Amino acid sequence: QLQKTPGVNMVLWKHSSQSIQRVYFNLRNPILSNKNVRQAIAHALDLDLIVDRVTSGYTTKGTSPISSIAATYNPDVPMYEYSISKADELLDAAGYPKDAAGIRFEIDCSTEVDASSEKLQEVMKEMLSEVGIQMNIVRLEEAAMIEKVFVDWDFDMHTLSIGSGPSPERLSSIFHSDAITKTPHANAMGYSNDRVDELFDLGAKTVNLETRKEIYGEIQSIIKEELPSLPIWESPWPLAYREEFIGLPAGVWGGLRTHLQSVWWVGGEALSPEPEAGATGATGATGDAGATGATGDAGEQGAKGTQGAKGTQGTTGPQGVTGPQGPPGEPASMVFVYASLLLSIIAIAVAYFGP
């Protein structure tokens, strides 16, 4: 319907990580542990008709555990053409003949509650009834599905879509025996093969592409022959977008998980151009000199200088020589008389002549 809508482009975007719808077999189940039974179920399912009736032809028939457009895809794995007679032959050989009502055995198949999964279950139920297998549909919400299938391992068959890449190491979490854990989307099937484990371990540390093709090619052949799970279809990304958007699909995911910097809309108006910068103005004239500033206040008195260092004491001069001995002195009393007389004469002279 979208492909017929005017003005809308519809693209089925294919990439190496695209999801593969699979049927998982619980190998702990005594019926499904028989490889002939699993191969008989593969022959009883017309995958071309399933793709046409369930997905309206937008998916492609599943052929391998790995996407058919991956670099390590092996096209030479065992194939199971639709054949009611071949399915009957394998079921008889497995020891499950039809009873009077035409029933060989009864088995459950669980699925998530969504339109495509439920429709797939209805078509599978119809096809398996043709070979005497009565399939009961068990619809589960996601949380209940994880608990029942991946934690309790309480299932017979289960349909689920899981991607395979872009690197095929992703599948080791489904088919390696180390992944037999009560973990969502792990190896709930209980599948174990020593050679497959060895190849997964080797492939994880191999860089050369041609060698990787050989390693993962053998893994695909073993898994498709032993059939712990059956690929039903490969799902591209359906992308619908209006024609006025240019640059889609974008990136590996077609635009779903990609920044859209390379995508643009042609229906808008052109943006106004950015304004140009104006020319630089002329240099202004030099201004007049400023007036002389007022005389500043007198500065504060400088700090008092430090006292000079004390001078050194001079050296003691030499002692003088002893003079000649004078004449004998007058008696002390006569000296006093002469001095008094001299002073009197001086006083008279001063009084007469003046100073």
Short mmCIF file of C-alpha atoms in Angstrom, two decimals:
data_model
loop_
_atom_site.label_atom_id
_atom_site.label_comp_id
_atom_site.label_asym_id
_atom_site.label_seq_id
_atom_site.Cartn_x
_atom_site.Cartn_y
_atom_site.Cartn_z
CA GLN A 1 0.00 0.00 0.00
CA LEU A 2 2.83 2.43 0.82
CA GLN A 3 4.56 1.57 -2.43
CA LYS A 4 1.45 2.73 -4.28
CA THR A 5 1.12 5.99 -2.32
CA PRO A 6 1.90 9.08 -4.48
CA GLY A 7 4.84 11.15 -3.26
CA VAL A 8 6.20 8.35 -1.04
CA ASN A 9 9.34 6.33 -1.65
CA MET A 10 9.32 2.81 -0.19
CA VAL A 11 12.68 1.05 0.16
CA LEU A 12 13.43 -2.41 1.56
CA TRP A 13 16.85 -1.66 3.02
CA LYS A 14 19.06 -4.75 3.15
CA HIS A 15 22.17 -4.96 5.32
CA SER A 16 24.40 -7.63 6.86
CA SER A 17 22.83 -7.21 10.30
CA GLN A 18 19.27 -7.83 9.20
CA SER A 19 17.15 -10.03 11.41
CA ILE A 20 16.38 -13.68 10.71
CA GLN A 21 13.08 -15.18 11.86
CA ARG A 22 13.89 -18.62 13.29
CA VAL A 23 12.21 -21.63 14.85
CA TYR A 24 14.11 -22.76 17.94
CA PHE A 25 13.85 -26.42 18.99
CA ASN A 26 14.23 -27.41 22.65
CA LEU A 27 16.64 -30.35 22.31
CA ARG A 28 15.75 -31.50 25.83
CA ASN A 29 12.35 -32.52 24.48
CA PRO A 30 12.44 -36.31 23.77
CA ILE A 31 10.63 -35.86 20.43
CA LEU A 32 12.62 -32.86 19.17
CA SER A 33 15.94 -34.34 20.30
CA ASN A 34 15.59 -36.64 17.27
CA LYS A 35 17.25 -34.99 14.26
CA ASN A 36 14.92 -36.80 11.84
CA VAL A 37 11.95 -35.06 13.45
CA ARG A 38 13.55 -31.63 13.12
CA GLN A 39 14.45 -32.25 9.49
CA ALA A 40 10.94 -33.54 8.82
CA ILE A 41 9.49 -30.27 10.19
CA ALA A 42 11.84 -28.34 7.85
CA HIS A 43 10.54 -30.34 4.84
CA ALA A 44 6.92 -29.81 5.93
CA LEU A 45 7.18 -26.00 5.94
CA ASP A 46 6.82 -24.28 2.56
CA LEU A 47 9.01 -21.24 3.19
CA ASP A 48 8.20 -19.56 -0.13
CA LEU A 49 4.50 -19.70 0.68
CA ILE A 50 5.12 -18.50 4.24
CA VAL A 51 7.04 -15.45 2.97
CA ASP A 52 4.22 -14.66 0.55
CA ARG A 53 1.32 -15.18 2.97
CA VAL A 54 2.82 -13.76 6.16
CA THR A 55 5.05 -10.89 4.97
CA SER A 56 3.46 -10.14 1.57
CA GLY A 57 6.76 -11.00 -0.08
CA TYR A 58 8.89 -8.20 1.42
CA THR A 59 11.12 -10.72 3.23
CA THR A 60 13.29 -13.40 1.62
CA LYS A 61 13.38 -17.10 2.41
CA GLY A 62 15.86 -18.06 5.12
CA THR A 63 18.64 -20.39 4.06
CA SER A 64 21.37 -20.14 6.72
CA PRO A 65 21.96 -19.05 10.32
CA ILE A 66 23.83 -16.06 8.81
CA SER A 67 22.35 -13.36 6.59
CA SER A 68 22.67 -14.12 2.87
CA ILE A 69 24.32 -10.73 2.20
CA ALA A 70 27.00 -11.13 4.89
CA ALA A 71 30.62 -11.47 3.74
CA THR A 72 30.93 -14.88 5.46
CA TYR A 73 27.66 -16.32 4.11
CA ASN A 74 27.85 -19.91 2.85
CA PRO A 75 25.34 -20.65 0.03
CA ASP A 76 26.24 -24.36 -0.03
CA VAL A 77 24.62 -25.38 3.26
CA PRO A 78 22.05 -28.22 3.34
CA MET A 79 18.64 -27.12 2.04
CA TYR A 80 15.26 -28.61 2.89
CA GLU A 81 12.91 -28.35 -0.06
CA TYR A 82 9.21 -28.43 0.65
CA SER A 83 8.19 -32.10 0.46
CA ILE A 84 5.31 -33.76 2.33
CA SER A 85 6.50 -37.20 1.25
CA LYS A 86 10.03 -36.59 2.54
CA ALA A 87 8.66 -35.31 5.85
CA ASP A 88 6.43 -38.39 6.24
CA GLU A 89 9.37 -40.67 5.46
CA LEU A 90 11.59 -39.06 8.14
CA LEU A 91 8.82 -39.13 10.77
CA ASP A 92 8.14 -42.80 10.11
CA ALA A 93 11.86 -43.54 10.41
CA ALA A 94 11.96 -41.63 13.71
CA GLY A 95 9.32 -43.99 15.13
CA TYR A 96 6.26 -41.73 15.11
CA PRO A 97 3.60 -43.31 12.89
CA LYS A 98 0.16 -41.75 12.48
CA ASP A 99 -2.65 -42.94 14.71
CA ALA A 100 -6.22 -43.61 13.59
CA ALA A 101 -6.91 -39.87 13.61
CA GLY A 102 -3.82 -39.20 11.50
CA ILE A 103 -1.89 -37.67 14.41
CA ARG A 104 1.74 -38.60 15.09
CA PHE A 105 2.34 -36.41 18.18
CA GLU A 106 1.30 -33.13 19.76
CA ILE A 107 3.71 -30.28 20.36
CA ASP A 108 3.60 -26.63 21.56
CA CYS A 109 5.06 -23.66 19.76
CA SER A 110 5.34 -20.37 21.67
CA THR A 111 5.55 -16.89 20.20
CA GLU A 112 5.47 -13.25 21.19
CA VAL A 113 2.22 -11.37 20.85
CA ASP A 114 2.59 -9.47 17.58
CA ALA A 115 0.81 -9.62 14.24
CA SER A 116 3.51 -11.21 12.07
CA SER A 117 4.53 -13.81 14.65
CA GLU A 118 0.96 -14.87 15.28
CA LYS A 119 0.26 -15.11 11.56
CA LEU A 120 3.41 -17.22 11.11
CA GLN A 121 2.21 -19.57 13.82
CA GLU A 122 -1.16 -20.02 12.15
CA VAL A 123 0.45 -20.92 8.83
CA MET A 124 2.94 -23.31 10.49
CA LYS A 125 0.11 -25.05 12.38
CA GLU A 126 -1.75 -25.61 9.12
CA MET A 127 1.31 -26.95 7.27
CA LEU A 128 2.47 -29.30 10.06
CA SER A 129 -0.99 -30.81 10.31
CA GLU A 130 -0.45 -32.13 6.78
CA VAL A 131 2.22 -34.53 8.11
CA GLY A 132 0.38 -35.52 11.30
CA ILE A 133 1.93 -33.03 13.75
CA GLN A 134 -0.59 -31.26 15.97
CA MET A 135 0.93 -27.91 16.88
CA ASN A 136 -0.54 -25.87 19.73
CA ILE A 137 0.08 -22.10 19.65
CA VAL A 138 1.22 -20.47 22.90
CA ARG A 139 1.10 -16.67 22.81
CA LEU A 140 3.25 -14.86 25.37
CA GLU A 141 3.98 -11.25 26.30
CA GLU A 142 7.70 -10.46 26.11
CA ALA A 143 8.42 -10.69 29.85
CA ALA A 144 6.55 -14.00 30.14
CA MET A 145 8.29 -15.29 27.02
CA ILE A 146 11.76 -14.56 28.39
CA GLU A 147 10.90 -16.25 31.67
CA LYS A 148 9.38 -19.35 30.08
CA VAL A 149 11.82 -19.85 27.18
CA PHE A 150 15.16 -18.47 28.30
CA VAL A 151 15.03 -18.88 32.07
CA ASP A 152 12.84 -21.94 32.70
CA TRP A 153 13.55 -23.65 29.33
CA ASP A 154 9.88 -24.66 29.47
CA PHE A 155 9.04 -24.83 25.75
CA ASP A 156 8.96 -27.23 22.80
CA MET A 157 9.38 -24.88 19.84
CA HIS A 158 9.64 -21.11 19.82
CA THR A 159 9.69 -18.53 17.00
CA LEU A 160 11.85 -15.44 17.40
CA SER A 161 13.64 -12.93 15.17
CA ILE A 162 17.30 -12.26 16.01
CA GLY A 163 19.98 -10.52 13.93
CA SER A 164 23.15 -12.27 12.84
CA GLY A 165 25.73 -9.56 12.61
CA PRO A 166 27.33 -7.56 11.20
CA SER A 167 29.99 -9.93 12.56
CA PRO A 168 29.03 -13.64 12.71
CA GLU A 169 30.58 -13.88 16.20
CA ARG A 170 27.13 -12.69 17.30
CA LEU A 171 25.83 -16.23 16.69
CA SER A 172 28.14 -17.75 19.31
CA SER A 173 25.74 -16.37 21.92
CA ILE A 174 23.06 -18.64 20.42
CA PHE A 175 24.92 -21.79 19.32
CA HIS A 176 28.07 -22.04 21.50
CA SER A 177 27.74 -24.50 24.38
CA ASP A 178 29.13 -21.83 26.75
CA ALA A 179 25.93 -19.89 26.04
CA ILE A 180 23.70 -22.58 27.58
CA THR A 181 22.75 -20.24 30.39
CA LYS A 182 19.48 -18.95 31.79
CA THR A 183 20.00 -15.63 30.04
CA PRO A 184 17.67 -13.79 27.61
CA HIS A 185 18.40 -14.65 23.97
CA ALA A 186 21.12 -17.17 24.85
CA ASN A 187 21.36 -20.87 23.89
CA ALA A 188 17.97 -21.93 25.31
CA MET A 189 17.92 -24.84 22.85
CA GLY A 190 20.63 -26.68 24.79
CA TYR A 191 22.59 -27.20 21.56
CA SER A 192 26.16 -28.45 22.03
CA ASN A 193 28.71 -29.44 19.41
CA ASP A 194 32.45 -29.54 20.18
CA ARG A 195 33.46 -28.74 16.60
CA VAL A 196 31.13 -25.75 16.44
CA ASP A 197 32.56 -24.46 19.75
CA GLU A 198 36.10 -24.87 18.42
CA LEU A 199 35.27 -23.01 15.20
CA PHE A 200 33.55 -20.13 17.00
CA ASP A 201 36.58 -19.73 19.28
CA LEU A 202 38.90 -19.78 16.26
CA GLY A 203 36.81 -17.37 14.23
CA ALA A 204 36.73 -14.82 17.05
CA LYS A 205 40.52 -14.35 16.82
CA THR A 206 40.91 -14.65 13.02
CA VAL A 207 41.32 -11.49 10.94
CA ASN A 208 41.88 -12.76 7.38
CA LEU A 209 38.54 -12.65 5.52
CA GLU A 210 39.11 -15.75 3.39
CA THR A 211 40.00 -17.79 6.47
CA ARG A 212 36.94 -16.42 8.27
CA LYS A 213 34.76 -17.50 5.34
CA GLU A 214 36.06 -21.05 5.69
CA ILE A 215 35.54 -21.09 9.46
CA TYR A 216 32.03 -19.65 9.47
CA GLY A 217 31.12 -21.55 6.32
CA GLU A 218 31.74 -24.82 8.17
CA ILE A 219 29.76 -23.59 11.18
CA GLN A 220 26.78 -22.83 8.94
CA SER A 221 26.96 -26.28 7.30
CA ILE A 222 27.04 -28.12 10.64
CA ILE A 223 24.22 -26.09 12.19
CA LYS A 224 22.03 -26.37 9.09
CA GLU A 225 22.53 -30.17 8.99
CA GLU A 226 21.94 -30.76 12.72
CA LEU A 227 19.17 -28.15 12.72
CA PRO A 228 18.89 -26.95 16.35
CA SER A 229 17.03 -24.02 14.79
CA LEU A 230 15.43 -23.43 11.41
CA PRO A 231 15.72 -20.06 9.59
CA ILE A 232 12.32 -19.02 8.19
CA TRP A 233 12.94 -15.62 6.58
CA GLU A 234 15.37 -12.69 6.45
CA SER A 235 13.91 -9.26 7.18
CA PRO A 236 15.16 -6.09 5.49
CA TRP A 237 14.27 -2.71 6.97
CA PRO A 238 11.13 -1.31 5.30
CA LEU A 239 11.72 2.45 4.98
CA ALA A 240 9.03 4.85 3.78
CA TYR A 241 9.77 8.56 3.29
CA ARG A 242 8.40 11.46 1.27
CA GLU A 243 10.05 12.31 -2.02
CA GLU A 244 10.98 15.85 -0.96
CA PHE A 245 13.57 14.44 1.45
CA ILE A 246 16.95 13.88 -0.21
CA GLY A 247 19.72 11.63 1.13
CA LEU A 248 17.66 8.65 2.34
CA PRO A 249 18.30 5.80 3.00
CA ALA A 250 21.29 6.93 5.11
CA GLY A 251 23.97 4.78 6.72
CA VAL A 252 24.01 1.08 7.55
CA TRP A 253 20.60 1.28 9.22
CA GLY A 254 19.01 3.30 6.43
CA GLY A 255 18.45 6.30 8.70
CA LEU A 256 16.82 4.53 11.65
CA ARG A 257 19.95 4.70 13.83
CA THR A 258 21.99 7.23 11.90
CA HIS A 259 22.54 10.97 12.30
CA LEU A 260 20.69 12.71 9.50
CA GLN A 261 23.21 15.46 8.74
CA SER A 262 23.33 14.32 5.09
CA VAL A 263 19.53 14.43 4.68
CA TRP A 264 17.75 17.60 3.64
CA TRP A 265 14.29 18.84 2.68
CA VAL A 266 13.80 20.45 -0.72
CA GLY A 267 10.41 21.98 0.06
CA GLY A 268 11.62 24.92 2.13
CA GLU A 269 12.63 28.43 1.10
CA ALA A 270 16.19 29.58 0.60
CA LEU A 271 17.68 31.24 3.62
CA SER A 272 18.55 34.99 3.42
CA PRO A 273 22.27 35.58 2.80
CA GLU A 274 24.38 36.68 5.73
CA PRO A 275 24.87 40.55 5.76
CA GLU A 276 28.30 41.74 4.66
CA ALA A 277 30.50 43.74 7.06
CA GLY A 278 30.62 47.58 6.43
CA ALA A 279 33.80 49.43 5.33
CA THR A 280 36.26 50.57 7.98
CA GLY A 281 35.69 54.28 8.98
CA ALA A 282 38.36 57.02 8.53
CA THR A 283 40.80 57.74 11.35
CA GLY A 284 39.66 60.71 13.53
CA ALA A 285 41.73 63.95 14.00
CA THR A 286 44.25 64.18 16.81
CA GLY A 287 42.74 65.89 19.90
CA ASP A 288 44.19 69.04 21.62
CA ALA A 289 46.76 68.61 24.34
CA GLY A 290 45.24 68.49 27.78
CA ALA A 291 45.69 71.36 30.35
CA THR A 292 48.62 71.28 32.77
CA GLY A 293 47.62 69.57 35.92
CA ALA A 294 47.67 71.36 39.33
CA THR A 295 50.86 71.31 41.41
CA GLY A 296 50.84 68.36 43.62
CA ASP A 297 51.05 68.61 47.41
CA ALA A 298 54.45 68.62 49.05
CA GLY A 299 55.69 65.20 49.73
CA GLU A 300 56.05 63.94 53.25
CA GLN A 301 59.35 64.58 55.15
CA GLY A 302 61.81 61.86 54.56
CA ALA A 303 62.72 59.50 57.29
CA LYS A 304 65.50 60.52 59.77
CA GLY A 305 68.91 59.32 58.69
CA THR A 306 70.71 56.79 60.74
CA GLN A 307 73.48 57.96 63.21
CA GLY A 308 77.00 57.74 61.85
CA ALA A 309 79.37 55.19 63.21
CA LYS A 310 81.48 56.18 66.25
CA GLY A 311 85.08 57.23 65.38
CA THR A 312 88.02 55.24 66.59
CA GLN A 313 90.12 56.58 69.59
CA GLY A 314 93.49 58.12 68.66
CA THR A 315 96.73 56.60 69.86
CA THR A 316 98.49 58.01 73.00
CA GLY A 317 101.33 60.48 72.10
CA PRO A 318 104.94 59.96 73.33
CA GLN A 319 105.87 61.31 76.81
CA GLY A 320 107.80 64.66 76.76
CA VAL A 321 111.36 65.01 78.07
CA THR A 322 111.88 66.36 81.60
CA GLY A 323 112.82 70.11 81.61
CA PRO A 324 115.76 71.63 83.64
CA GLN A 325 115.19 72.21 87.22
CA GLY A 326 114.14 75.84 88.00
CA PRO A 327 115.59 78.12 90.78
CA PRO A 328 114.39 77.62 94.23
CA GLY A 329 110.94 79.09 94.81
CA GLU A 330 110.06 82.00 97.14
CA PRO A 331 108.31 81.33 100.32
CA ALA A 332 104.58 81.02 99.83
CA SER A 333 103.75 84.09 101.86
CA MET A 334 105.86 86.46 99.70
CA VAL A 335 104.20 85.27 96.56
CA PHE A 336 100.82 86.23 97.96
CA VAL A 337 102.09 89.77 98.82
CA TYR A 338 103.54 90.36 95.35
CA ALA A 339 100.33 89.21 93.67
CA SER A 340 98.14 91.48 95.75
CA LEU A 341 100.36 94.43 94.97
CA LEU A 342 100.24 93.74 91.25
CA LEU A 343 96.47 93.63 91.23
CA SER A 344 96.26 96.98 93.01
CA ILE A 345 98.49 98.64 90.44
CA ILE A 346 96.38 97.26 87.59
CA ALA A 347 93.20 98.55 89.22
CA ILE A 348 94.63 102.10 89.62
CA ALA A 349 95.76 102.14 85.98
CA VAL A 350 92.37 101.08 84.72
CA ALA A 351 90.63 103.67 86.81
CA TYR A 352 92.91 106.44 85.51
CA PHE A 353 93.39 105.55 81.81
CA GLY A 354 90.21 103.60 81.22
CA PRO A 355 89.95 100.13 80.01
#
